PDB file of C-alpha atoms in Angstrom:
ATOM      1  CA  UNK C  90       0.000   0.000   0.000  1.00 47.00           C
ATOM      2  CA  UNK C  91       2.586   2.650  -0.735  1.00 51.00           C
ATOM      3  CA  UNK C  92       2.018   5.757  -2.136  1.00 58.00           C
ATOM      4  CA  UNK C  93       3.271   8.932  -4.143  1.00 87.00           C
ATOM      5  CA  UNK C  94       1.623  11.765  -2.900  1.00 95.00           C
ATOM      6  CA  UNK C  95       1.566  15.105  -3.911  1.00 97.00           C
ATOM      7  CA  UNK C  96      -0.183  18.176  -2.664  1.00 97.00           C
ATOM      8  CA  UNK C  97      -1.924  21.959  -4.248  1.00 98.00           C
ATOM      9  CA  UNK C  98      -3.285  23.985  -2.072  1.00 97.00           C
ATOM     10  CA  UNK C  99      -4.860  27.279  -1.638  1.00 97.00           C
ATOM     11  CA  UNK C 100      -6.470  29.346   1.348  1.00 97.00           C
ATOM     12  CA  UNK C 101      -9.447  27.283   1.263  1.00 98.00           C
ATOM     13  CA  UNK C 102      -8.581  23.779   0.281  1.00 98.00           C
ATOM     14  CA  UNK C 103      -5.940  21.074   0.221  1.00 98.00           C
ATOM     15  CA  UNK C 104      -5.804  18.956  -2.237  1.00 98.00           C
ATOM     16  CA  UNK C 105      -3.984  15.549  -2.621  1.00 98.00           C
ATOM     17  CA  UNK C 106      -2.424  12.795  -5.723  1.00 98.00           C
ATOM     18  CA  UNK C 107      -1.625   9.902  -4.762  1.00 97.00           C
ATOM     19  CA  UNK C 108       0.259   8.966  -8.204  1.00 95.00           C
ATOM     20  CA  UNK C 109       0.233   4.875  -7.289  1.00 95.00           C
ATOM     21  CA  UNK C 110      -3.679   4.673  -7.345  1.00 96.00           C
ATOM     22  CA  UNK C 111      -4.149   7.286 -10.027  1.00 97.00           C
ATOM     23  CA  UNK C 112      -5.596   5.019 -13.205  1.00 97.00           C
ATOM     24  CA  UNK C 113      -6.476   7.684 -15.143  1.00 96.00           C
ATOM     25  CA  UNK C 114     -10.348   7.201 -14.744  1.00 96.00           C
ATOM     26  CA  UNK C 115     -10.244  11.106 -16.219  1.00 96.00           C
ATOM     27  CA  UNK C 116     -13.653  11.811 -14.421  1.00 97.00           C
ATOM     28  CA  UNK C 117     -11.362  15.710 -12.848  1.00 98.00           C
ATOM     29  CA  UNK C 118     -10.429  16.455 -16.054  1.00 97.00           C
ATOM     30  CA  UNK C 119     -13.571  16.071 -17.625  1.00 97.00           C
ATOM     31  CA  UNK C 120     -15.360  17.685 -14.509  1.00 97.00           C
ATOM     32  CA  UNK C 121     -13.562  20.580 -13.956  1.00 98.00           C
ATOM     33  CA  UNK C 122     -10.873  21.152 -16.869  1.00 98.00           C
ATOM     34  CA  UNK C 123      -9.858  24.670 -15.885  1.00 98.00           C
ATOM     35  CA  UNK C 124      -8.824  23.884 -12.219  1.00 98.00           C
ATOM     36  CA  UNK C 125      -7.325  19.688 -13.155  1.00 98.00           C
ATOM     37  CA  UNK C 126      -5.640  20.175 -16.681  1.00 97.00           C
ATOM     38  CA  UNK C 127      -2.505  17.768 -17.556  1.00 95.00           C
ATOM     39  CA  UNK C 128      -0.961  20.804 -19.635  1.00 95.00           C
ATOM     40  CA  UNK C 129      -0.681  23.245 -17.223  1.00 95.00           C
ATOM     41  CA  UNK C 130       2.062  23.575 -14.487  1.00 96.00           C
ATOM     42  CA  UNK C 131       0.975  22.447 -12.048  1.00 97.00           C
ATOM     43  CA  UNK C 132      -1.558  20.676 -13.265  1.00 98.00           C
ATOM     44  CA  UNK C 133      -3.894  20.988 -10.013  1.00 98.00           C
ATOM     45  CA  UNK C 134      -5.082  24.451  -9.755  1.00 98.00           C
ATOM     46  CA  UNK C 135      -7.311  24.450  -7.225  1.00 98.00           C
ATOM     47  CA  UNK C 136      -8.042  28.245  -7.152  1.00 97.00           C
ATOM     48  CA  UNK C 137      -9.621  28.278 -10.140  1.00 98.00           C
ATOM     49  CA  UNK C 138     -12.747  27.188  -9.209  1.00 98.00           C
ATOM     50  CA  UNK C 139     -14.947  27.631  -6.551  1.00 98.00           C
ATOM     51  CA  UNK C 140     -14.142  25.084  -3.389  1.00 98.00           C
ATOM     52  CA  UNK C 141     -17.428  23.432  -3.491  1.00 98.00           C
ATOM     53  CA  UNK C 142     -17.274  22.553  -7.321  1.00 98.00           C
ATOM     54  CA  UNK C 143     -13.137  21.236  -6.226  1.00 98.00           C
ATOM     55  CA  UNK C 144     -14.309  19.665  -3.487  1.00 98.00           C
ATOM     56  CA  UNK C 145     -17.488  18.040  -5.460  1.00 98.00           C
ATOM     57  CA  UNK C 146     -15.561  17.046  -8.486  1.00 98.00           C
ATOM     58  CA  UNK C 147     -12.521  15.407  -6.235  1.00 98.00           C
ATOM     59  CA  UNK C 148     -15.380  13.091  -5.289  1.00 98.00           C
ATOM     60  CA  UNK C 149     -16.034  11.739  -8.227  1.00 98.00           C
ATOM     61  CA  UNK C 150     -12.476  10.238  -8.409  1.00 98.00           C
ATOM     62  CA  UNK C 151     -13.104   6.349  -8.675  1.00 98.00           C
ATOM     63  CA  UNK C 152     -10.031   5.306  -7.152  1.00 98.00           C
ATOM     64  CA  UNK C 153      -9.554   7.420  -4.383  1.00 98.00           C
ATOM     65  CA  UNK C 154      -6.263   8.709  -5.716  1.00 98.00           C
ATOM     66  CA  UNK C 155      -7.558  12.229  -5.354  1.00 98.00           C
ATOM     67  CA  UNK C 156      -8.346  13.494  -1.883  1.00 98.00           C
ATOM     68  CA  UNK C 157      -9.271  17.054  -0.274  1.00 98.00           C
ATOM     69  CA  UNK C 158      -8.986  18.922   2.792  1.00 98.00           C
ATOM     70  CA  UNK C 159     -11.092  21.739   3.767  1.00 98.00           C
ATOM     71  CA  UNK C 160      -9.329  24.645   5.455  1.00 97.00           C
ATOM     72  CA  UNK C 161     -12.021  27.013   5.244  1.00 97.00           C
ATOM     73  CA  UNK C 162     -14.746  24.678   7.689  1.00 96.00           C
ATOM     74  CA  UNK C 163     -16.514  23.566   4.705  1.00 97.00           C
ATOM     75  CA  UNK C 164     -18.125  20.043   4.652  1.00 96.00           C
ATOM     76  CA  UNK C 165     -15.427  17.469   4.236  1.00 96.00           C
ATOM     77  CA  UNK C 166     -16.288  14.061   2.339  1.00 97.00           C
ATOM     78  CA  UNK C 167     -18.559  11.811   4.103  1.00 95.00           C
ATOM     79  CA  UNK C 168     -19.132   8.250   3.518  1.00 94.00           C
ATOM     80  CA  UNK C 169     -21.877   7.381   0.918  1.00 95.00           C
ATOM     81  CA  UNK C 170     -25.083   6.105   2.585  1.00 96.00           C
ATOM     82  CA  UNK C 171     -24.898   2.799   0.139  1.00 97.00           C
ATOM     83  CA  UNK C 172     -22.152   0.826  -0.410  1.00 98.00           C
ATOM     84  CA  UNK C 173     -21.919   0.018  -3.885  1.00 98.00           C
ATOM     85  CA  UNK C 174     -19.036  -2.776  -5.731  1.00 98.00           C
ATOM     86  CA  UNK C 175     -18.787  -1.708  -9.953  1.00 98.00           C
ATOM     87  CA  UNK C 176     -16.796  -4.723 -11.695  1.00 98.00           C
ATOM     88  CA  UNK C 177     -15.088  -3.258 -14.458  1.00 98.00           C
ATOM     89  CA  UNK C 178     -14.904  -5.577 -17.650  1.00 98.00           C
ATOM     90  CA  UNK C 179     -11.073  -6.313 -17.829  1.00 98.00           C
ATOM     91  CA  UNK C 180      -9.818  -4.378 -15.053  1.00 98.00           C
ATOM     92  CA  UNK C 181     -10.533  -3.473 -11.385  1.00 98.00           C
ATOM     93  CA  UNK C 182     -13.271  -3.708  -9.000  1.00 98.00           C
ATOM     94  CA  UNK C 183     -14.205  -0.277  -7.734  1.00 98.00           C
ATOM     95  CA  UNK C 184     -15.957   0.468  -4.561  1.00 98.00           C
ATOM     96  CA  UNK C 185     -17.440   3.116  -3.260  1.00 98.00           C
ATOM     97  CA  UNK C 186     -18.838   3.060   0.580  1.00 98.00           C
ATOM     98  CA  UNK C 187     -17.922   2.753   4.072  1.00 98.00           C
ATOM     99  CA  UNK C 188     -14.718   1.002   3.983  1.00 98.00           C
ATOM    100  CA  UNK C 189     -12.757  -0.134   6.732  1.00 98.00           C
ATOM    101  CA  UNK C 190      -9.978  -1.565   5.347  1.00 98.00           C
ATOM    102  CA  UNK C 191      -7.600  -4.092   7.358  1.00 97.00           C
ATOM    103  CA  UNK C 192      -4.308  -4.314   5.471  1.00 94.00           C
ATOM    104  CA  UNK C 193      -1.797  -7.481   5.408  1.00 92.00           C
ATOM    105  CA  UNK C 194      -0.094  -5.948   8.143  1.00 92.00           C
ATOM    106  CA  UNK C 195      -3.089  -5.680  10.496  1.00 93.00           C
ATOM    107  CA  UNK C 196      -3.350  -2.164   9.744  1.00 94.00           C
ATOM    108  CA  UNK C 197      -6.168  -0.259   9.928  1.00 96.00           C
ATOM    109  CA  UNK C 198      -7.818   2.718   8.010  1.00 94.00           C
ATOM    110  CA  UNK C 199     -11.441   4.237   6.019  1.00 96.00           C
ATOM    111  CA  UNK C 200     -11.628   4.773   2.477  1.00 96.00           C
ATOM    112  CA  UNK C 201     -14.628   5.979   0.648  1.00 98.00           C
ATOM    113  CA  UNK C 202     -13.475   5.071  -2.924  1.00 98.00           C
ATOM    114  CA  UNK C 203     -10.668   3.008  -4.175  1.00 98.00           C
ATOM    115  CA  UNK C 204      -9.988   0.736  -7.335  1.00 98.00           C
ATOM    116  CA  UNK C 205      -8.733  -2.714  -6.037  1.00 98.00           C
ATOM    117  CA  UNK C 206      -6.814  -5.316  -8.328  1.00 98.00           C
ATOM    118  CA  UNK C 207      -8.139  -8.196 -10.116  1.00 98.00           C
ATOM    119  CA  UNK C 208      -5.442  -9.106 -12.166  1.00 98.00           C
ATOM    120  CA  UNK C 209      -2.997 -10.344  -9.742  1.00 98.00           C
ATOM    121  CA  UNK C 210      -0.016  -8.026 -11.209  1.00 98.00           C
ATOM    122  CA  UNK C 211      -0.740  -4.082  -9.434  1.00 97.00           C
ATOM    123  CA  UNK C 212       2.877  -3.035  -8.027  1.00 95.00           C
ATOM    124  CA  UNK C 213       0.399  -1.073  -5.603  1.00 95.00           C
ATOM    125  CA  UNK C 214      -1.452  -3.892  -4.054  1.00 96.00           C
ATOM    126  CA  UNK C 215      -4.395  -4.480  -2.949  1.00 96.00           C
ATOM    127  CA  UNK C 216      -5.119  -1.272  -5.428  1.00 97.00           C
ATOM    128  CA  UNK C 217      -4.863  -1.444  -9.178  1.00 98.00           C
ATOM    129  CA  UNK C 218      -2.434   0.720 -11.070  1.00 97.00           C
ATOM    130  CA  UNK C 219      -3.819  -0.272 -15.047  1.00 97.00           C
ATOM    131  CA  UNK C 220      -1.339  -3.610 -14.631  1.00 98.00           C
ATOM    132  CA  UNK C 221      -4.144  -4.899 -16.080  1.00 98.00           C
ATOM    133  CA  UNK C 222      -3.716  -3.676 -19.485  1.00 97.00           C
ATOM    134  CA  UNK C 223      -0.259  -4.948 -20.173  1.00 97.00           C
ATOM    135  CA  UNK C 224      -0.948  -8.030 -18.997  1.00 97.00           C
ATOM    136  CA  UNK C 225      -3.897  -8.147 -21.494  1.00 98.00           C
ATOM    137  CA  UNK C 226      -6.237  -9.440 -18.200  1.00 98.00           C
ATOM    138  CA  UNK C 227      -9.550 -10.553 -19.360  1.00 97.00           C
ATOM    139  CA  UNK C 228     -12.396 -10.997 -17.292  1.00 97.00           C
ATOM    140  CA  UNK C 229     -15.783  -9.762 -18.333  1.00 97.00           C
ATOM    141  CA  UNK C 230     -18.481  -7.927 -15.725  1.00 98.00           C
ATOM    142  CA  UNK C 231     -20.979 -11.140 -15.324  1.00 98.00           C
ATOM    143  CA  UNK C 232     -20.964 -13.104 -11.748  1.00 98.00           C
ATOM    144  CA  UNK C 233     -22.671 -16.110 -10.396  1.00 97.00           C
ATOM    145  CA  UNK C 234     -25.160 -14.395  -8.075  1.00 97.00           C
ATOM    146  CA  UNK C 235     -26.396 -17.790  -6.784  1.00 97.00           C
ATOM    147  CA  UNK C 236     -24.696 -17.728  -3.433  1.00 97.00           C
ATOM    148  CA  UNK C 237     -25.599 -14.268  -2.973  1.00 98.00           C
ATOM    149  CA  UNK C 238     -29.478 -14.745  -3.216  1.00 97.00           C
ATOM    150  CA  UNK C 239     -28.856 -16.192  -0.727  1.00 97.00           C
ATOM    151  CA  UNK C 240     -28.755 -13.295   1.997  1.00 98.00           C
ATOM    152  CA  UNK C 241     -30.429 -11.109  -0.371  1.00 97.00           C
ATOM    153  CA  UNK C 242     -31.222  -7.420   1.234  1.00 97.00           C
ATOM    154  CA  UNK C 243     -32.693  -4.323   0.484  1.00 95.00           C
ATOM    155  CA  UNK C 244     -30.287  -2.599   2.494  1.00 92.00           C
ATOM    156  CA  UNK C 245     -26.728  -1.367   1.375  1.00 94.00           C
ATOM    157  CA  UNK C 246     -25.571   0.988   3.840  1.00 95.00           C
ATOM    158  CA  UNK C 247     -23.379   0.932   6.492  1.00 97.00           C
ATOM    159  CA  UNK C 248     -19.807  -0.160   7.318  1.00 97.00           C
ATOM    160  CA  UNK C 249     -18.213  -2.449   4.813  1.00 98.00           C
ATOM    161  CA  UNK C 250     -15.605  -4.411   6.408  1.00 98.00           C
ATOM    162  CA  UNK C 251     -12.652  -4.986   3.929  1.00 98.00           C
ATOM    163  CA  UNK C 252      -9.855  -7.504   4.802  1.00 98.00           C
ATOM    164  CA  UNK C 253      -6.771  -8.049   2.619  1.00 98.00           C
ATOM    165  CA  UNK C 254      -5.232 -11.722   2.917  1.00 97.00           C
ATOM    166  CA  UNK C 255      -1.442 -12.138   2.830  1.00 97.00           C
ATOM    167  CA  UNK C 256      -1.061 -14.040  -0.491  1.00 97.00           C
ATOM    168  CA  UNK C 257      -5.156 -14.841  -0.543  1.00 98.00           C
ATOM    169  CA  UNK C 258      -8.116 -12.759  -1.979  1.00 98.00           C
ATOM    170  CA  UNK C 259      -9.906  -9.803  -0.282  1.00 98.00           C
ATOM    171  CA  UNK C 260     -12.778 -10.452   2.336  1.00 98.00           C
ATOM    172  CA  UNK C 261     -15.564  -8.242   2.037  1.00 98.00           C
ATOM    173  CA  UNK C 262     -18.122  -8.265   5.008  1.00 98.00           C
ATOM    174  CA  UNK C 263     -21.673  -5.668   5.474  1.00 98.00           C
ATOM    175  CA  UNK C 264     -24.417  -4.905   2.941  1.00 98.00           C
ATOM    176  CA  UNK C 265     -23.418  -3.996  -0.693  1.00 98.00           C
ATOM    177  CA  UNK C 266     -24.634  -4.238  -4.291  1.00 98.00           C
ATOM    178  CA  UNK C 267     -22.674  -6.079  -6.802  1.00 98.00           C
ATOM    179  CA  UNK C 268     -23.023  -4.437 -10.294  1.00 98.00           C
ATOM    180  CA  UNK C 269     -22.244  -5.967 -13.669  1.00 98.00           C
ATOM    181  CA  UNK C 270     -22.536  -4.535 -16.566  1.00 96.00           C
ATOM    182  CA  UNK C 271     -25.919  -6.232 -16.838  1.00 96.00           C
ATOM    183  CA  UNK C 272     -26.667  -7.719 -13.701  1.00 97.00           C
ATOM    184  CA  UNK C 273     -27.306  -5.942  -9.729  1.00 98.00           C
ATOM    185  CA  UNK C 274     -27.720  -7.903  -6.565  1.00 98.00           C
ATOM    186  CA  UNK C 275     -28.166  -6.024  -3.007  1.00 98.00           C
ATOM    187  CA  UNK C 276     -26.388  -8.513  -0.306  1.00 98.00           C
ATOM    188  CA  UNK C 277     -24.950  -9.022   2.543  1.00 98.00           C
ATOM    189  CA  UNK C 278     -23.363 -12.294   2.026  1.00 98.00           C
ATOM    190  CA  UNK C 279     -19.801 -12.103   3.182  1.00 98.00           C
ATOM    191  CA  UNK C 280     -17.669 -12.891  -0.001  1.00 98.00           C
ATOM    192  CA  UNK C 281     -13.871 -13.404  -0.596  1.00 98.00           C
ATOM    193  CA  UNK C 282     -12.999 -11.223  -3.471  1.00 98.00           C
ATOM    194  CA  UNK C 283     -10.425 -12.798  -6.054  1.00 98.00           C
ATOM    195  CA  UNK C 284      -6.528 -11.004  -6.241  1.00 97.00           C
ATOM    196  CA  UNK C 285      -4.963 -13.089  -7.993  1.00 98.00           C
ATOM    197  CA  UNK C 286      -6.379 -12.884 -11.712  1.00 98.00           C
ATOM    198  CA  UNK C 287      -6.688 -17.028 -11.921  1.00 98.00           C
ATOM    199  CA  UNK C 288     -10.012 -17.907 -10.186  1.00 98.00           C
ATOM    200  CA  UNK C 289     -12.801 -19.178 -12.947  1.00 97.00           C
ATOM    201  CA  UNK C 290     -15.373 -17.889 -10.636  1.00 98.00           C
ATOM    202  CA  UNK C 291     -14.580 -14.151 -11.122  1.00 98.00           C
ATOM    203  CA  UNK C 292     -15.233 -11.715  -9.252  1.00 98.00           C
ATOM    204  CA  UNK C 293     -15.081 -14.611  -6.251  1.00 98.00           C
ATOM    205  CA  UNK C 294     -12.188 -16.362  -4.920  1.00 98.00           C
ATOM    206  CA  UNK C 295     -12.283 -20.246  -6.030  1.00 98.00           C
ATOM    207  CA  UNK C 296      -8.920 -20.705  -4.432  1.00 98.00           C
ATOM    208  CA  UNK C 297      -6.502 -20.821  -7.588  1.00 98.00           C
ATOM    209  CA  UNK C 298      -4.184 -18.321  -5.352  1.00 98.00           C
ATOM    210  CA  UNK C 299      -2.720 -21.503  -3.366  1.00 98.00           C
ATOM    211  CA  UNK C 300      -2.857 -23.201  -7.466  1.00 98.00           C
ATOM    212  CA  UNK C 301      -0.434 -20.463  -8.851  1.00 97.00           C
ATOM    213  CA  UNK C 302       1.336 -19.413  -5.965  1.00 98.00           C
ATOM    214  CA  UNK C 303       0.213 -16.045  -5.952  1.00 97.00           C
ATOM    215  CA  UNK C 304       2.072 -13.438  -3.529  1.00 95.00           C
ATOM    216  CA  UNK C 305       0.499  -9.903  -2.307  1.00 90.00           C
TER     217      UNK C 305
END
């Protein structure tokens, strides 16, 4: 979980890059050219803009890689009221919720938006860093929803419990929705969350880590 951060800041707001998670997802460039713009120097301009639309458009970052600090006492990000998981065909699974995520380590910490690996080859694990794409990963957005009909809710708030395994998928625990591109289940079953890029039961673990000897 390392990270490259860098910081722009004004009077009003703090705002941060964390280069490792940044998968170019594009959704600050698009949002607020004028203040996030790749050809200027440097390329975060946060006064620009007002601090609400910085603040608002920093949210929309899929991956977490972009972060913000109000110095001026305005509302600072709080976590969504649903907790929502987005497979992506051929790259990462992106959530958006509650998190608390426990690390390898044993650390601790609360996201509300981060990209996570499927591939099995991030050099930023348990996030993805677009590994994906030169290892020409392909997995496409569908799932086997059986096991989660099983503790099917209508409810998708609250904390979602994330726990990275040493060498072993991610175990994801609390009420969610699953989207595909053309399927959405609400759940609460607790899942373990392939890492590794092998398992024929994507997004699920089927246990092909131990197979291929996958480390992370």
């Amino acid at each position: 979980m390392e990270s490259n951060i860098y910081s722009y800041e004004n009077e009003e707001i703090k705002v941060t890059w964390d280069k490792k998670r940044c998968i170019h997802a594009k959704e600050c460039v698009h949002g607020l050219p004028e203040v996030f713009d790749i050809e200027q120097k440097p390329w975060i301009q946060p006064g620009k803009s007002s601090t609400d639309s910085v603040a608002e458009t920093v949210m929309r970052c899929p991956t977490g890689a972009l972060q913000f600090e109000r110095k001026d006492g305005g509302q600072s990000e709080l976590a969504p009221e649903k907790n929502s998981l987005k497979i992506e065909g051929d790259g990462p699974l992106y959530i958006h919720g509650a998190m608390k995520i426990e690390g390898v380590d044993g650390t601790t910490f609360t996201e509300t938006r981060a990209a996570f690996c499927r591939c099995g080859q991030s050099q930023n694990k348990p996030y993805c860093d677009n590994s994906h794409i030169k290892a020409e990963f392909k997995a496409d957005t569908s799932f086997s929803d059986e096991r989660l009909k099983l503790e099917e809710t209508e409810e998708t708030g609250g904390e979602l419990s994330i726990r990275v395994l040493p060498n072993a998928p991610f175990v994801i625990e609390g009420t969610y929705s699953l989207q595909g591109e053309e399927q959405t289940i609400n759940t609460k079953k607790k899942m373990s969350f392939c890492r590794c890029g092998a398992s024929r039961n994507k997004p699920f673990c089927d246990g092909a880590h131990k197979v291929i000897g996958f480390e992370g």
